[in-house]
Amino acid sequence: MAQICVYCSSSNGIAPHFFELGREVGRALALDGHTLVYGGGSVGIMGEVARGVHENRGEVFGVMPEALKSREGIAYELADEMVVTDTMQERKAIMFTRAEAFVVLPGGFGTMEEFLEVLTLRLLGYHDKPIVLVNYQGFYDRLIDLFAHFCEEGFAHTSCMSLFEVATTAEETAEAVARALR
Ligand code: AMP
């Protein structure tokens, strides 16, 4: 049982199967007894993960900056705990500190920023918490290719590729989290 931070899309304009993935990941994490740590939104994949956790008796801890409350569909009302911060930096710091592992689902710029931050902090030795990138239906193929390109061109060491694990389904995600926390 651990506190798992999930980074994912806040967009509602995506295909339905991405929402289903979010719900399944929430379900799988809750069934393993984990608590969700996330950005606190009720929209996009974010909201679905939280609902998937709650439907399976898991706990939800959200962190949201005051200024985003209206933009991200108001905070997820049913969260077991919700912290409202003044800034985005505070939000990220609280999520980072609470988390014992990170899961990155499909997302856009916000998700990317969060993923790259925990990845580079791990690279630099600031933490050693597991990171699972969920490459659902090849969503992150081009990102993984870009990372490989960094390595080929000498901009990053090939060992960087082992800073994160790759899963493709909700089930694999829960397995990867369990393995990494063992
Ligand atoms: P997106 O992947 O763009 O839908 O964003 C997913 C989540 O990341 C949302 O909760 C955003 O508020 C959040 N986000 C966007 N930019 C940042 C940032 N610079 N730092 C922390 N979180 C962010």
PDB file of C-alpha atoms and ligand atoms in Angstrom:
ATOM      1  CA  MET A   1       0.000   0.000   0.000  1.00  0.00           C
ATOM      2  CA  ALA A   2       1.490   3.290  -1.076  1.00  0.00           C
ATOM      3  CA  GLN A   3       0.717   6.833  -2.132  1.00  0.00           C
ATOM      4  CA  ILE A   4       0.833   6.898  -5.898  1.00  0.00           C
ATOM      5  CA  CYS A   5       1.004  10.179  -7.778  1.00  0.00           C
ATOM      6  CA  VAL A   6      -0.754  10.071 -11.149  1.00  0.00           C
ATOM      7  CA  TYR A   7      -0.056  12.712 -13.781  1.00  0.00           C
ATOM      8  CA  CYS A   8      -2.499  12.807 -16.693  1.00  0.00           C
ATOM      9  CA  SER A   9      -4.655  14.860 -19.008  1.00  0.00           C
ATOM     10  CA  SER A  10      -7.068  17.522 -17.807  1.00  0.00           C
ATOM     11  CA  SER A  11      -8.686  17.685 -21.245  1.00  0.00           C
ATOM     12  CA  ASN A  12     -12.244  16.588 -21.893  1.00  0.00           C
ATOM     13  CA  GLY A  13     -11.776  16.764 -25.661  1.00  0.00           C
ATOM     14  CA  ILE A  14     -10.189  13.339 -26.024  1.00  0.00           C
ATOM     15  CA  ALA A  15     -11.476   9.971 -27.228  1.00  0.00           C
ATOM     16  CA  PRO A  16     -13.629   7.951 -24.761  1.00  0.00           C
ATOM     17  CA  HIS A  17     -11.132   5.093 -24.528  1.00  0.00           C
ATOM     18  CA  PHE A  18      -8.640   7.380 -22.772  1.00  0.00           C
ATOM     19  CA  PHE A  19     -11.212   8.039 -20.034  1.00  0.00           C
ATOM     20  CA  GLU A  20     -11.740   4.294 -19.712  1.00  0.00           C
ATOM     21  CA  LEU A  21      -8.019   3.798 -19.271  1.00  0.00           C
ATOM     22  CA  GLY A  22      -8.011   6.415 -16.487  1.00  0.00           C
ATOM     23  CA  ARG A  23     -10.864   4.693 -14.698  1.00  0.00           C
ATOM     24  CA  GLU A  24      -9.176   1.296 -15.013  1.00  0.00           C
ATOM     25  CA  VAL A  25      -5.907   2.630 -13.657  1.00  0.00           C
ATOM     26  CA  GLY A  26      -7.760   4.165 -10.705  1.00  0.00           C
ATOM     27  CA  ARG A  27      -9.477   0.852 -10.113  1.00  0.00           C
ATOM     28  CA  ALA A  28      -6.261  -1.177 -10.313  1.00  0.00           C
ATOM     29  CA  LEU A  29      -4.426   1.136  -7.914  1.00  0.00           C
ATOM     30  CA  ALA A  30      -7.294   1.098  -5.399  1.00  0.00           C
ATOM     31  CA  LEU A  31      -7.596  -2.699  -5.538  1.00  0.00           C
ATOM     32  CA  ASP A  32      -3.923  -2.894  -4.616  1.00  0.00           C
ATOM     33  CA  GLY A  33      -4.662  -0.680  -1.624  1.00  0.00           C
ATOM     34  CA  HIS A  34      -2.936   2.450  -2.890  1.00  0.00           C
ATOM     35  CA  THR A  35      -3.951   6.041  -2.239  1.00  0.00           C
ATOM     36  CA  LEU A  36      -4.178   8.391  -5.206  1.00  0.00           C
ATOM     37  CA  VAL A  37      -2.197  11.622  -5.096  1.00  0.00           C
ATOM     38  CA  TYR A  38      -3.081  13.885  -7.996  1.00  0.00           C
ATOM     39  CA  GLY A  39      -3.874  17.388  -9.188  1.00  0.00           C
ATOM     40  CA  GLY A  40      -7.378  17.350  -7.735  1.00  0.00           C
ATOM     41  CA  GLY A  41      -9.375  18.012 -10.894  1.00  0.00           C
ATOM     42  CA  SER A  42     -12.713  16.519 -11.853  1.00  0.00           C
ATOM     43  CA  VAL A  43     -12.123  16.858 -15.594  1.00  0.00           C
ATOM     44  CA  GLY A  44     -10.267  14.815 -18.193  1.00  0.00           C
ATOM     45  CA  ILE A  45      -8.487  11.616 -17.318  1.00  0.00           C
ATOM     46  CA  MET A  46      -7.752  13.184 -13.922  1.00  0.00           C
ATOM     47  CA  GLY A  47     -11.392  12.985 -12.856  1.00  0.00           C
ATOM     48  CA  GLU A  48     -11.761   9.445 -14.176  1.00  0.00           C
ATOM     49  CA  VAL A  49      -8.772   8.159 -12.228  1.00  0.00           C
ATOM     50  CA  ALA A  50     -10.191   9.668  -9.033  1.00  0.00           C
ATOM     51  CA  ARG A  51     -13.620   8.135  -9.698  1.00  0.00           C
ATOM     52  CA  GLY A  52     -12.030   4.763 -10.495  1.00  0.00           C
ATOM     53  CA  VAL A  53     -10.192   4.864  -7.162  1.00  0.00           C
ATOM     54  CA  HIS A  54     -13.307   5.809  -5.197  1.00  0.00           C
ATOM     55  CA  GLU A  55     -15.490   3.162  -6.840  1.00  0.00           C
ATOM     56  CA  ASN A  56     -13.072   0.609  -5.454  1.00  0.00           C
ATOM     57  CA  ARG A  57     -12.790   1.989  -1.934  1.00  0.00           C
ATOM     58  CA  GLY A  58      -9.480   3.711  -2.445  1.00  0.00           C
ATOM     59  CA  GLU A  59      -8.570   7.109  -1.059  1.00  0.00           C
ATOM     60  CA  VAL A  60      -8.085  10.278  -3.073  1.00  0.00           C
ATOM     61  CA  PHE A  61      -5.763  13.109  -2.132  1.00  0.00           C
ATOM     62  CA  GLY A  62      -5.922  16.160  -4.409  1.00  0.00           C
ATOM     63  CA  VAL A  63      -3.762  19.255  -4.605  1.00  0.00           C
ATOM     64  CA  MET A  64      -4.947  22.216  -6.642  1.00  0.00           C
ATOM     65  CA  PRO A  65      -3.910  25.835  -6.952  1.00  0.00           C
ATOM     66  CA  GLU A  66      -6.680  28.319  -6.152  1.00  0.00           C
ATOM     67  CA  ALA A  67      -6.435  29.899  -9.604  1.00  0.00           C
ATOM     68  CA  LEU A  68      -7.078  26.608 -11.406  1.00  0.00           C
ATOM     69  CA  LYS A  69     -10.186  25.630  -9.496  1.00  0.00           C
ATOM     70  CA  SER A  70     -12.497  27.170 -12.068  1.00  0.00           C
ATOM     71  CA  ARG A  71     -10.426  26.077 -15.050  1.00  0.00           C
ATOM     72  CA  GLU A  72     -10.119  22.418 -14.223  1.00  0.00           C
ATOM     73  CA  GLY A  73     -13.805  21.811 -13.636  1.00  0.00           C
ATOM     74  CA  ILE A  74     -13.710  22.823  -9.971  1.00  0.00           C
ATOM     75  CA  ALA A  75     -11.876  20.560  -7.610  1.00  0.00           C
ATOM     76  CA  TYR A  76     -13.076  16.977  -7.350  1.00  0.00           C
ATOM     77  CA  GLU A  77     -15.629  17.439  -4.572  1.00  0.00           C
ATOM     78  CA  LEU A  78     -15.449  13.912  -3.218  1.00  0.00           C
ATOM     79  CA  ALA A  79     -11.733  13.884  -2.501  1.00  0.00           C
ATOM     80  CA  ASP A  80     -10.910  12.476   0.923  1.00  0.00           C
ATOM     81  CA  GLU A  81      -8.419  15.287   1.313  1.00  0.00           C
ATOM     82  CA  MET A  82      -7.952  18.380  -0.831  1.00  0.00           C
ATOM     83  CA  VAL A  83      -5.217  20.920  -0.393  1.00  0.00           C
ATOM     84  CA  VAL A  84      -5.631  24.261  -2.146  1.00  0.00           C
ATOM     85  CA  THR A  85      -2.341  25.995  -2.819  1.00  0.00           C
ATOM     86  CA  ASP A  86      -1.439  29.536  -3.823  1.00  0.00           C
ATOM     87  CA  THR A  87       0.874  28.492  -6.614  1.00  0.00           C
ATOM     88  CA  MET A  88       1.542  25.726  -9.118  1.00  0.00           C
ATOM     89  CA  GLN A  89       4.997  25.272  -7.594  1.00  0.00           C
ATOM     90  CA  GLU A  90       3.487  24.511  -4.186  1.00  0.00           C
ATOM     91  CA  ARG A  91       1.084  22.060  -5.777  1.00  0.00           C
ATOM     92  CA  LYS A  92       3.889  20.172  -7.477  1.00  0.00           C
ATOM     93  CA  ALA A  93       6.035  20.158  -4.349  1.00  0.00           C
ATOM     94  CA  ILE A  94       3.244  18.676  -2.204  1.00  0.00           C
ATOM     95  CA  MET A  95       2.446  16.012  -4.797  1.00  0.00           C
ATOM     96  CA  PHE A  96       6.114  15.182  -5.165  1.00  0.00           C
ATOM     97  CA  THR A  97       6.731  14.928  -1.427  1.00  0.00           C
ATOM     98  CA  ARG A  98       3.673  12.769  -0.745  1.00  0.00           C
ATOM     99  CA  ALA A  99       4.267  10.356  -3.604  1.00  0.00           C
ATOM    100  CA  GLU A 100       6.089   7.077  -3.246  1.00  0.00           C
ATOM    101  CA  ALA A 101       5.869   6.386  -6.976  1.00  0.00           C
ATOM    102  CA  PHE A 102       4.716   8.230 -10.095  1.00  0.00           C
ATOM    103  CA  VAL A 103       2.431   7.036 -12.883  1.00  0.00           C
ATOM    104  CA  VAL A 104       2.238   9.028 -16.110  1.00  0.00           C
ATOM    105  CA  LEU A 105      -0.872   8.477 -18.224  1.00  0.00           C
ATOM    106  CA  PRO A 106      -1.567  10.121 -21.584  1.00  0.00           C
ATOM    107  CA  GLY A 107      -1.598  13.886 -21.234  1.00  0.00           C
ATOM    108  CA  GLY A 108      -0.562  17.174 -22.770  1.00  0.00           C
ATOM    109  CA  PHE A 109       1.836  19.940 -21.804  1.00  0.00           C
ATOM    110  CA  GLY A 110       1.013  19.887 -18.082  1.00  0.00           C
ATOM    111  CA  THR A 111       1.541  16.144 -17.849  1.00  0.00           C
ATOM    112  CA  MET A 112       4.752  16.410 -19.858  1.00  0.00           C
ATOM    113  CA  GLU A 113       6.106  19.104 -17.592  1.00  0.00           C
ATOM    114  CA  GLU A 114       5.366  17.025 -14.504  1.00  0.00           C
ATOM    115  CA  PHE A 115       6.852  13.858 -16.007  1.00  0.00           C
ATOM    116  CA  LEU A 116      10.042  15.561 -17.167  1.00  0.00           C
ATOM    117  CA  GLU A 117      10.505  17.169 -13.776  1.00  0.00           C
ATOM    118  CA  VAL A 118      10.366  13.923 -11.803  1.00  0.00           C
ATOM    119  CA  LEU A 119      12.455  12.213 -14.486  1.00  0.00           C
ATOM    120  CA  THR A 120      15.234  14.802 -14.438  1.00  0.00           C
ATOM    121  CA  LEU A 121      15.184  15.004 -10.636  1.00  0.00           C
ATOM    122  CA  ARG A 122      15.685  11.241 -10.538  1.00  0.00           C
ATOM    123  CA  LEU A 123      18.433  11.498 -13.137  1.00  0.00           C
ATOM    124  CA  LEU A 124      20.201  14.063 -10.969  1.00  0.00           C
ATOM    125  CA  GLY A 125      19.832  11.907  -7.863  1.00  0.00           C
ATOM    126  CA  TYR A 126      17.345  14.082  -5.969  1.00  0.00           C
ATOM    127  CA  HIS A 127      15.062  11.117  -5.457  1.00  0.00           C
ATOM    128  CA  ASP A 128      14.794   7.436  -6.253  1.00  0.00           C
ATOM    129  CA  LYS A 129      11.051   6.982  -6.502  1.00  0.00           C
ATOM    130  CA  PRO A 130       9.808   4.718  -9.310  1.00  0.00           C
ATOM    131  CA  ILE A 131       8.258   6.270 -12.426  1.00  0.00           C
ATOM    132  CA  VAL A 132       5.905   4.319 -14.689  1.00  0.00           C
ATOM    133  CA  LEU A 133       5.155   5.758 -18.125  1.00  0.00           C
ATOM    134  CA  VAL A 134       1.894   4.367 -19.475  1.00  0.00           C
ATOM    135  CA  ASN A 135       2.444   4.044 -23.208  1.00  0.00           C
ATOM    136  CA  TYR A 136      -1.169   3.118 -23.843  1.00  0.00           C
ATOM    137  CA  GLN A 137      -1.779   2.280 -27.517  1.00  0.00           C
ATOM    138  CA  GLY A 138       1.592   3.771 -28.419  1.00  0.00           C
ATOM    139  CA  PHE A 139       0.605   7.234 -27.156  1.00  0.00           C
ATOM    140  CA  TYR A 140       4.178   7.931 -26.041  1.00  0.00           C
ATOM    141  CA  ASP A 141       6.036   6.107 -28.856  1.00  0.00           C
ATOM    142  CA  ARG A 142       7.351   9.369 -30.293  1.00  0.00           C
ATOM    143  CA  LEU A 143       8.482  10.599 -26.904  1.00  0.00           C
ATOM    144  CA  ILE A 144      10.358   7.341 -26.261  1.00  0.00           C
ATOM    145  CA  ASP A 145      11.887   7.675 -29.757  1.00  0.00           C
ATOM    146  CA  LEU A 146      12.975  11.214 -28.907  1.00  0.00           C
ATOM    147  CA  PHE A 147      14.635   9.988 -25.706  1.00  0.00           C
ATOM    148  CA  ALA A 148      16.442   7.286 -27.735  1.00  0.00           C
ATOM    149  CA  HIS A 149      17.570  10.020 -30.133  1.00  0.00           C
ATOM    150  CA  PHE A 150      18.994  11.991 -27.173  1.00  0.00           C
ATOM    151  CA  CYS A 151      21.004   8.891 -26.238  1.00  0.00           C
ATOM    152  CA  GLU A 152      22.183   8.158 -29.806  1.00  0.00           C
ATOM    153  CA  GLU A 153      23.393  11.726 -30.217  1.00  0.00           C
ATOM    154  CA  GLY A 154      25.153  11.746 -26.869  1.00  0.00           C
ATOM    155  CA  PHE A 155      22.816  14.248 -25.185  1.00  0.00           C
ATOM    156  CA  ALA A 156      21.843  11.672 -22.598  1.00  0.00           C
ATOM    157  CA  HIS A 157      23.363   8.437 -21.358  1.00  0.00           C
ATOM    158  CA  THR A 158      21.559   5.222 -22.339  1.00  0.00           C
ATOM    159  CA  SER A 159      21.095   4.471 -18.636  1.00  0.00           C
ATOM    160  CA  CYS A 160      18.477   7.270 -18.674  1.00  0.00           C
ATOM    161  CA  MET A 161      16.120   4.851 -20.361  1.00  0.00           C
ATOM    162  CA  SER A 162      16.023   2.788 -17.177  1.00  0.00           C
ATOM    163  CA  LEU A 163      14.919   5.741 -15.039  1.00  0.00           C
ATOM    164  CA  PHE A 164      11.345   4.854 -15.870  1.00  0.00           C
ATOM    165  CA  GLU A 165       9.382   1.708 -16.609  1.00  0.00           C
ATOM    166  CA  VAL A 166       6.951   1.402 -19.470  1.00  0.00           C
ATOM    167  CA  ALA A 167       3.500  -0.151 -19.115  1.00  0.00           C
ATOM    168  CA  THR A 168       0.777  -0.314 -21.748  1.00  0.00           C
ATOM    169  CA  THR A 169      -2.396  -1.229 -19.832  1.00  0.00           C
ATOM    170  CA  ALA A 170      -3.942  -0.542 -16.426  1.00  0.00           C
ATOM    171  CA  GLU A 171      -3.039  -4.056 -15.322  1.00  0.00           C
ATOM    172  CA  GLU A 172       0.584  -3.673 -16.395  1.00  0.00           C
ATOM    173  CA  THR A 173       0.688  -0.297 -14.656  1.00  0.00           C
ATOM    174  CA  ALA A 174      -0.373  -1.785 -11.322  1.00  0.00           C
ATOM    175  CA  GLU A 175       2.103  -4.651 -11.796  1.00  0.00           C
ATOM    176  CA  ALA A 176       4.933  -2.233 -12.587  1.00  0.00           C
ATOM    177  CA  VAL A 177       4.116  -0.164  -9.495  1.00  0.00           C
ATOM    178  CA  ALA A 178       4.016  -3.278  -7.320  1.00  0.00           C
ATOM    179  CA  ARG A 179       7.326  -4.539  -8.739  1.00  0.00           C
ATOM    180  CA  ALA A 180       9.035  -1.211  -8.304  1.00  0.00           C
ATOM    181  CA  LEU A 181       7.897  -0.798  -4.710  1.00  0.00           C
ATOM    182  CA  ARG A 182       8.891  -4.304  -3.671  1.00  0.00           C
TER     183      ARG A 182
HETATM  184  P1  AMP B   1      -2.420  18.618 -19.279  1.00  0.00           P
HETATM  185  O1  AMP B   1      -1.580  17.406 -19.485  1.00  0.00           O
HETATM  186  O2  AMP B   1      -1.908  19.835 -20.029  1.00  0.00           O
HETATM  187  O3  AMP B   1      -3.879  18.376 -19.496  1.00  0.00           O
HETATM  188  O4  AMP B   1      -2.251  19.037 -17.747  1.00  0.00           O
HETATM  189  C1  AMP B   1      -2.414  18.066 -16.744  1.00  0.00           C
HETATM  190  C2  AMP B   1      -2.273  18.696 -15.395  1.00  0.00           C
HETATM  191  O5  AMP B   1      -0.993  19.314 -15.272  1.00  0.00           O
HETATM  192  C3  AMP B   1      -3.291  19.791 -15.065  1.00  0.00           C
HETATM  193  O6  AMP B   1      -3.726  19.569 -13.738  1.00  0.00           O
HETATM  194  C4  AMP B   1      -2.476  21.064 -15.130  1.00  0.00           C
HETATM  195  O7  AMP B   1      -2.959  22.034 -14.234  1.00  0.00           O
HETATM  196  C5  AMP B   1      -1.140  20.584 -14.683  1.00  0.00           C
HETATM  197  N1  AMP B   1      -0.062  21.481 -15.088  1.00  0.00           N
HETATM  198  C6  AMP B   1       0.021  22.232 -16.195  1.00  0.00           C
HETATM  199  N2  AMP B   1       1.161  22.942 -16.217  1.00  0.00           N
HETATM  200  C7  AMP B   1       1.788  22.655 -15.052  1.00  0.00           C
HETATM  201  C8  AMP B   1       2.992  23.094 -14.439  1.00  0.00           C
HETATM  202  N3  AMP B   1       3.817  23.965 -15.018  1.00  0.00           N
HETATM  203  N4  AMP B   1       3.298  22.567 -13.230  1.00  0.00           N
HETATM  204  C9  AMP B   1       2.478  21.695 -12.635  1.00  0.00           C
HETATM  205  N5  AMP B   1       1.347  21.237 -13.166  1.00  0.00           N
HETATM  206  C10 AMP B   1       1.000  21.725 -14.342  1.00  0.00           C
END
